[in-house]
Amino acid sequence: MMLNDAQAAAWFEFVNLDTPIKNMAFITVSTGVGGGLVIDGKLHKGTTGLAGHIGHIAVDPDGPECGCGQRGCVETLASGTAIERISKQIFFPPVSNVHLFSIADEDDMAERIIRQSAGAIATLCTNLKAILDLDVVVIGGGVGLASGYISRVQEAINEKPNFCQVPVVAAKGHYDACLLGAAFQFNELN
Ligand SMILES: [Zn+2]
């Protein structure tokens, strides 16, 4: 069975962890939100290869409609596309996501928009911890690796109940995690 990009990236991140562990989730926050799961040291693909489509865990029943047909998927709240959508309603002229991050220190609205995204990812992390008892969550993607994003996610996680808190770390594959992952899959798994 072929791996999807996010699963391949998850495997790449897993074998490149500084501390060897058994249970890990990879979350990429970019134009969408995707991911991959490693359970008991094995990449979890699932019956049909769907495993890891964690951007479509619905966390807000009153949230925006998602392309998948549900409301309030993590993706509709946290992705780069979501950040852009929300920021367009507030900033005129519109600002890019890169600019939004750069002004967050002095602009409360920019900070709130980024915290909303990080908060949804934090909820995703604690849900995954509660389901899978993970050792670590690796976060990548253009938004995920933007300056200060992961620390905002960790702060939001630390406000949740103890049992579902989980450490988050930055992906090593950076913006090319998917490509690296795919190349790695080709070399190691086939
Ligand atoms: Zn969805």
GROMACS .gro file of N, CA, C and O and ligand atoms in nm, residues 56 66 68 70 73, ligand 1:
model
   21
   56HIS      N    1  -0.941   1.656   0.984
   56HIS     CA    2  -1.087   1.647   0.975
   56HIS      C    3  -1.149   1.589   1.101
   56HIS      O    4  -1.259   1.534   1.098
   66CYS      N    5  -1.659   2.276   0.637
   66CYS     CA    6  -1.535   2.223   0.580
   66CYS      C    7  -1.566   2.160   0.444
   66CYS      O    8  -1.679   2.116   0.420
   68CYS      N    9  -1.501   1.885   0.352
   68CYS     CA   10  -1.532   1.743   0.369
   68CYS      C   11  -1.679   1.721   0.402
   68CYS      O   12  -1.726   1.608   0.402
   70GLN      N   13  -1.830   1.834   0.694
   70GLN     CA   14  -1.857   1.855   0.836
   70GLN      C   15  -1.843   2.005   0.869
   70GLN      O   16  -1.802   2.084   0.787
   73CYS      N   17  -1.410   2.136   1.148
   73CYS     CA   18  -1.290   2.053   1.146
   73CYS      C   19  -1.170   2.139   1.189
   73CYS      O   20  -1.168   2.260   1.163
  191ZN      ZN   21  -1.324   1.846   0.730
   0.00000   0.00000   0.00000
